[in-house]
mmCIF file of C-alpha atoms in Angstrom:
data_model
loop_
_atom_site.group_PDB
_atom_site.id
_atom_site.type_symbol
_atom_site.label_atom_id
_atom_site.label_comp_id
_atom_site.label_asym_id
_atom_site.label_seq_id
_atom_site.Cartn_x
_atom_site.Cartn_y
_atom_site.Cartn_z
ATOM 1 C CA MET X 1 -52.516 70.749 10.312
ATOM 2 C CA GLY X 2 -51.725 73.131 13.077
ATOM 3 C CA ARG X 3 -53.130 70.853 15.939
ATOM 4 C CA LEU X 4 -50.969 67.969 14.361
ATOM 5 C CA VAL X 5 -47.826 69.995 14.602
ATOM 6 C CA PHE X 6 -48.726 71.093 18.260
ATOM 7 C CA LEU X 7 -49.290 67.506 19.208
ATOM 8 C CA VAL X 8 -46.071 66.397 17.852
ATOM 9 C CA CYS X 9 -44.190 69.130 19.594
ATOM 10 C CA LEU X 10 -45.968 68.359 22.923
ATOM 11 C CA VAL X 11 -45.051 64.665 22.649
ATOM 12 C CA MET X 12 -41.465 65.493 21.962
ATOM 13 C CA ALA X 13 -41.351 68.065 24.844
ATOM 14 C CA VAL X 14 -42.817 65.394 27.356
ATOM 15 C CA GLN X 15 -40.253 62.785 26.162
ATOM 16 C CA TRP X 16 -37.456 65.385 26.633
ATOM 17 C CA CYS X 17 -38.639 66.325 30.137
ATOM 18 C CA GLN X 18 -38.860 62.503 31.071
ATOM 19 C CA ALA X 19 -35.378 61.735 29.831
ATOM 20 C CA GLN X 20 -33.976 64.825 31.889
ATOM 21 C CA GLN X 21 -35.852 63.618 35.031
ATOM 22 C CA ASP X 22 -34.744 59.984 34.873
ATOM 23 C CA GLY X 23 -31.138 61.111 34.514
ATOM 24 C CA SER X 24 -30.690 59.233 31.155
ATOM 25 C CA ASP X 25 -29.134 62.075 29.261
ATOM 26 C CA TRP X 26 -26.060 59.824 28.769
ATOM 27 C CA ALA X 27 -28.106 56.841 27.598
ATOM 28 C CA ARG X 28 -30.753 56.259 25.017
ATOM 29 C CA ARG X 29 -32.779 53.064 24.297
ATOM 30 C CA SER X 30 -34.503 52.530 20.884
ATOM 31 C CA ASP X 31 -37.003 49.766 20.009
ATOM 32 C CA THR X 32 -36.094 48.449 16.655
ATOM 33 C CA GLY X 33 -39.664 47.157 15.945
ATOM 34 C CA SER X 34 -38.441 43.664 16.141
ATOM 35 C CA SER X 35 -37.428 41.594 19.412
ATOM 36 C CA GLU X 36 -34.330 43.666 19.918
ATOM 37 C CA VAL X 37 -33.567 46.975 21.539
ATOM 38 C CA VAL X 38 -30.478 49.017 20.771
ATOM 39 C CA THR X 39 -28.986 51.267 23.653
ATOM 40 C CA ASN X 40 -26.501 54.035 23.026
ATOM 41 C CA LEU X 41 -24.313 55.124 26.017
ATOM 42 C CA HIS X 42 -22.046 58.002 26.154
ATOM 43 C CA PHE X 43 -19.795 58.408 29.290
ATOM 44 C CA TYR X 44 -16.299 59.027 30.460
ATOM 45 C CA PHE X 45 -13.833 56.538 32.110
ATOM 46 C CA HIS X 46 -11.281 58.025 34.657
ATOM 47 C CA ASP X 47 -8.291 55.717 34.941
ATOM 48 C CA THR X 48 -5.941 56.918 37.796
ATOM 49 C CA VAL X 49 -2.658 55.179 38.331
ATOM 50 C CA SER X 50 -0.926 57.875 40.367
ATOM 51 C CA GLY X 51 -1.417 59.515 43.612
ATOM 52 C CA ASN X 52 -2.528 58.220 47.039
ATOM 53 C CA ASN X 53 -5.875 56.825 45.823
ATOM 54 C CA PRO X 54 -5.382 55.336 42.386
ATOM 55 C CA SER X 55 -8.341 53.692 40.667
ATOM 56 C CA ALA X 56 -5.974 51.188 38.860
ATOM 57 C CA VAL X 57 -2.991 49.493 40.595
ATOM 58 C CA ARG X 58 -0.538 47.105 39.034
ATOM 59 C CA VAL X 59 -0.938 43.454 40.405
ATOM 60 C CA ALA X 60 1.499 41.632 38.275
ATOM 61 C CA GLY X 61 4.358 41.821 35.938
ATOM 62 C CA THR X 62 7.539 39.767 34.993
ATOM 63 C CA SER X 63 11.143 40.453 35.527
ATOM 64 C CA THR X 64 11.545 42.055 32.047
ATOM 65 C CA THR X 65 8.215 44.176 32.221
ATOM 66 C CA SER X 66 10.059 47.334 33.354
ATOM 67 C CA ASN X 67 12.454 47.259 30.495
ATOM 68 C CA SER X 68 9.909 46.693 27.927
ATOM 69 C CA PRO X 69 9.044 49.741 25.834
ATOM 70 C CA THR X 70 5.353 48.402 25.844
ATOM 71 C CA LEU X 71 5.508 47.224 29.569
ATOM 72 C CA PHE X 72 4.628 43.759 28.205
ATOM 73 C CA GLY X 73 3.390 41.619 31.041
ATOM 74 C CA ALA X 74 2.079 44.423 33.196
ATOM 75 C CA LEU X 75 -1.391 43.719 34.663
ATOM 76 C CA LEU X 76 -3.555 46.273 36.488
ATOM 77 C CA MET X 77 -6.713 45.784 38.499
ATOM 78 C CA VAL X 78 -9.204 48.589 38.049
ATOM 79 C CA ASP X 79 -12.175 50.169 39.813
ATOM 80 C CA ASP X 80 -12.605 53.366 37.657
ATOM 81 C CA PRO X 81 -15.445 55.800 37.872
ATOM 82 C CA LEU X 82 -17.738 56.456 34.853
ATOM 83 C CA THR X 83 -19.157 59.971 34.554
ATOM 84 C CA VAL X 84 -21.332 61.876 32.159
ATOM 85 C CA GLY X 85 -18.759 64.508 31.451
ATOM 86 C CA PRO X 86 -15.034 64.485 31.320
ATOM 87 C CA ASP X 87 -14.735 66.434 34.634
ATOM 88 C CA ARG X 88 -14.014 63.902 37.547
ATOM 89 C CA ILE X 89 -16.781 65.714 39.491
ATOM 90 C CA SER X 90 -19.530 65.314 36.843
ATOM 91 C CA ARG X 91 -22.363 62.928 37.778
ATOM 92 C CA LEU X 92 -21.187 59.430 38.558
ATOM 93 C CA VAL X 93 -23.182 56.830 36.494
ATOM 94 C CA GLY X 94 -21.255 53.730 37.404
ATOM 95 C CA ASN X 95 -17.775 51.976 37.768
ATOM 96 C CA ALA X 96 -15.674 49.950 35.266
ATOM 97 C CA ARG X 97 -14.160 46.953 37.341
ATOM 98 C CA GLY X 98 -11.762 44.271 36.049
ATOM 99 C CA LEU X 99 -8.359 44.259 34.623
ATOM 100 C CA TYR X 100 -6.123 45.292 31.662
ATOM 101 C CA GLY X 101 -2.592 44.342 30.689
ATOM 102 C CA SER X 102 -0.124 44.972 28.166
ATOM 103 C CA ALA X 103 -0.308 42.116 25.683
ATOM 104 C CA SER X 104 2.179 42.881 23.034
ATOM 105 C CA HIS X 105 6.077 43.110 22.762
ATOM 106 C CA THR X 106 6.005 45.223 19.786
ATOM 107 C CA ASP X 107 3.123 47.818 20.116
ATOM 108 C CA MET X 108 0.771 49.106 22.860
ATOM 109 C CA GLY X 109 -2.077 46.622 22.891
ATOM 110 C CA LEU X 110 -4.015 46.312 26.124
ATOM 111 C CA ILE X 111 -6.212 43.308 26.688
ATOM 112 C CA MET X 112 -9.336 44.605 28.319
ATOM 113 C CA VAL X 113 -11.263 42.297 30.598
ATOM 114 C CA ILE X 114 -13.632 44.788 32.231
ATOM 115 C CA ASN X 115 -17.274 44.863 33.546
ATOM 116 C CA TYR X 116 -18.927 48.249 33.100
ATOM 117 C CA GLY X 117 -21.561 48.512 35.984
ATOM 118 C CA PHE X 118 -24.186 51.261 36.188
ATOM 119 C CA THR X 119 -25.739 52.980 39.141
ATOM 120 C CA ASP X 120 -27.812 55.645 37.379
ATOM 121 C CA GLY X 121 -31.539 55.613 36.458
ATOM 122 C CA ILE X 122 -33.078 52.605 34.837
ATOM 123 C CA TYR X 123 -29.638 51.101 34.309
ATOM 124 C CA ASN X 124 -29.025 50.930 38.046
ATOM 125 C CA GLY X 125 -27.699 47.238 38.413
ATOM 126 C CA SER X 126 -27.235 46.575 34.739
ATOM 127 C CA SER X 127 -23.673 45.978 33.364
ATOM 128 C CA PHE X 128 -21.947 44.911 30.084
ATOM 129 C CA SER X 129 -18.531 43.238 29.662
ATOM 130 C CA ILE X 130 -15.562 43.971 27.269
ATOM 131 C CA LEU X 131 -13.223 41.409 26.330
ATOM 132 C CA SER X 132 -11.027 42.918 23.643
ATOM 133 C CA ILE X 133 -7.755 44.446 22.561
ATOM 134 C CA ASN X 134 -7.525 48.123 23.157
ATOM 135 C CA PRO X 135 -4.650 49.810 21.235
ATOM 136 C CA PRO X 136 -4.463 53.141 23.208
ATOM 137 C CA MET X 137 -2.135 54.950 20.810
ATOM 138 C CA GLN X 138 -4.952 54.797 18.024
ATOM 139 C CA PRO X 139 -7.142 57.855 17.935
ATOM 140 C CA VAL X 140 -10.370 55.641 18.120
ATOM 141 C CA ARG X 141 -10.266 52.182 19.282
ATOM 142 C CA GLU X 142 -13.257 49.679 18.763
ATOM 143 C CA MET X 143 -13.721 47.037 21.375
ATOM 144 C CA SER X 144 -16.250 44.137 21.511
ATOM 145 C CA ILE X 145 -18.970 43.727 24.004
ATOM 146 C CA VAL X 146 -19.468 40.067 24.945
ATOM 147 C CA GLY X 147 -22.218 39.999 27.491
ATOM 148 C CA GLY X 148 -24.122 41.687 30.138
ATOM 149 C CA THR X 149 -26.575 41.754 33.022
ATOM 150 C CA GLY X 150 -29.838 43.361 33.801
ATOM 151 C CA LEU X 151 -31.156 45.436 30.876
ATOM 152 C CA PHE X 152 -27.940 44.379 29.160
ATOM 153 C CA ARG X 153 -28.553 40.662 29.423
ATOM 154 C CA LEU X 154 -27.210 38.703 26.412
ATOM 155 C CA ALA X 155 -25.704 42.002 25.253
ATOM 156 C CA ARG X 156 -23.660 42.324 22.053
ATOM 157 C CA GLY X 157 -22.189 45.368 20.429
ATOM 158 C CA TYR X 158 -19.132 47.438 20.463
ATOM 159 C CA ALA X 159 -17.642 50.361 22.286
ATOM 160 C CA LEU X 160 -15.622 53.282 20.644
ATOM 161 C CA ALA X 161 -13.066 54.657 22.904
ATOM 162 C CA ARG X 162 -11.227 58.011 22.373
ATOM 163 C CA THR X 163 -8.544 59.349 24.796
ATOM 164 C CA TYR X 164 -9.813 62.733 26.109
ATOM 165 C CA TRP X 165 -6.842 63.415 28.260
ATOM 166 C CA PHE X 166 -3.555 61.673 29.264
ATOM 167 C CA ASP X 167 -0.410 62.531 31.271
ATOM 168 C CA ALA X 168 3.045 61.455 31.886
ATOM 169 C CA SER X 169 2.100 59.510 34.857
ATOM 170 C CA GLY X 170 -0.354 57.198 32.926
ATOM 171 C CA ASP X 171 -3.549 58.875 34.154
ATOM 172 C CA ALA X 172 -6.184 59.107 31.514
ATOM 173 C CA ILE X 173 -9.751 60.200 30.822
ATOM 174 C CA VAL X 174 -11.358 58.135 27.882
ATOM 175 C CA GLU X 175 -14.498 59.079 26.295
ATOM 176 C CA TYR X 176 -16.799 56.080 25.367
ATOM 177 C CA ASN X 177 -19.610 55.818 22.814
ATOM 178 C CA VAL X 178 -21.092 52.407 23.233
ATOM 179 C CA THR X 179 -23.797 50.611 21.116
ATOM 180 C CA ILE X 180 -25.430 47.677 22.688
ATOM 181 C CA THR X 181 -28.078 45.353 21.135
ATOM 182 C CA THR X 182 -30.123 43.196 23.551
ATOM 183 C CA TYR X 183 -33.391 41.261 23.302
ATOM 184 C CA ILE X 184 -36.807 42.637 24.626
#
């Protein structure tokens, strides 16, 4: 019995060390025993609209956008860094590139059309895409994943987003917990 416990502990220690070495502390892949793999990702999205080097810039709007309480019609193009922690200088794992815009006259609802591309570990070169409404005033938002590339080819799943930090300029840090199902 003692040898079995030792063996189990040894295997767990080796797996933990491998996860630390390959930099996948922000991502976990699980084989479901069928033809599918479930991947859980945890990262932070840094959206900066202010300053001299913004990661999100307004590219379109209407004559009424500035007078709208929801900025209805505003469209922003983004190239936002994705990091393992909320601090901007934490390890970069990828970028979110695409666009989002205000899609509602009456409440805050952002249409998200963004590709989340990764540059870290085994996920380097893989991406997933979100096409969904993001109600940023909600404490937790669920958005749908509609596809992907590389390890996320034929991805389906969801992303849970929580605002970690926000300021009056519109800059934000958003925590993402993502569950993606793909085929082996």
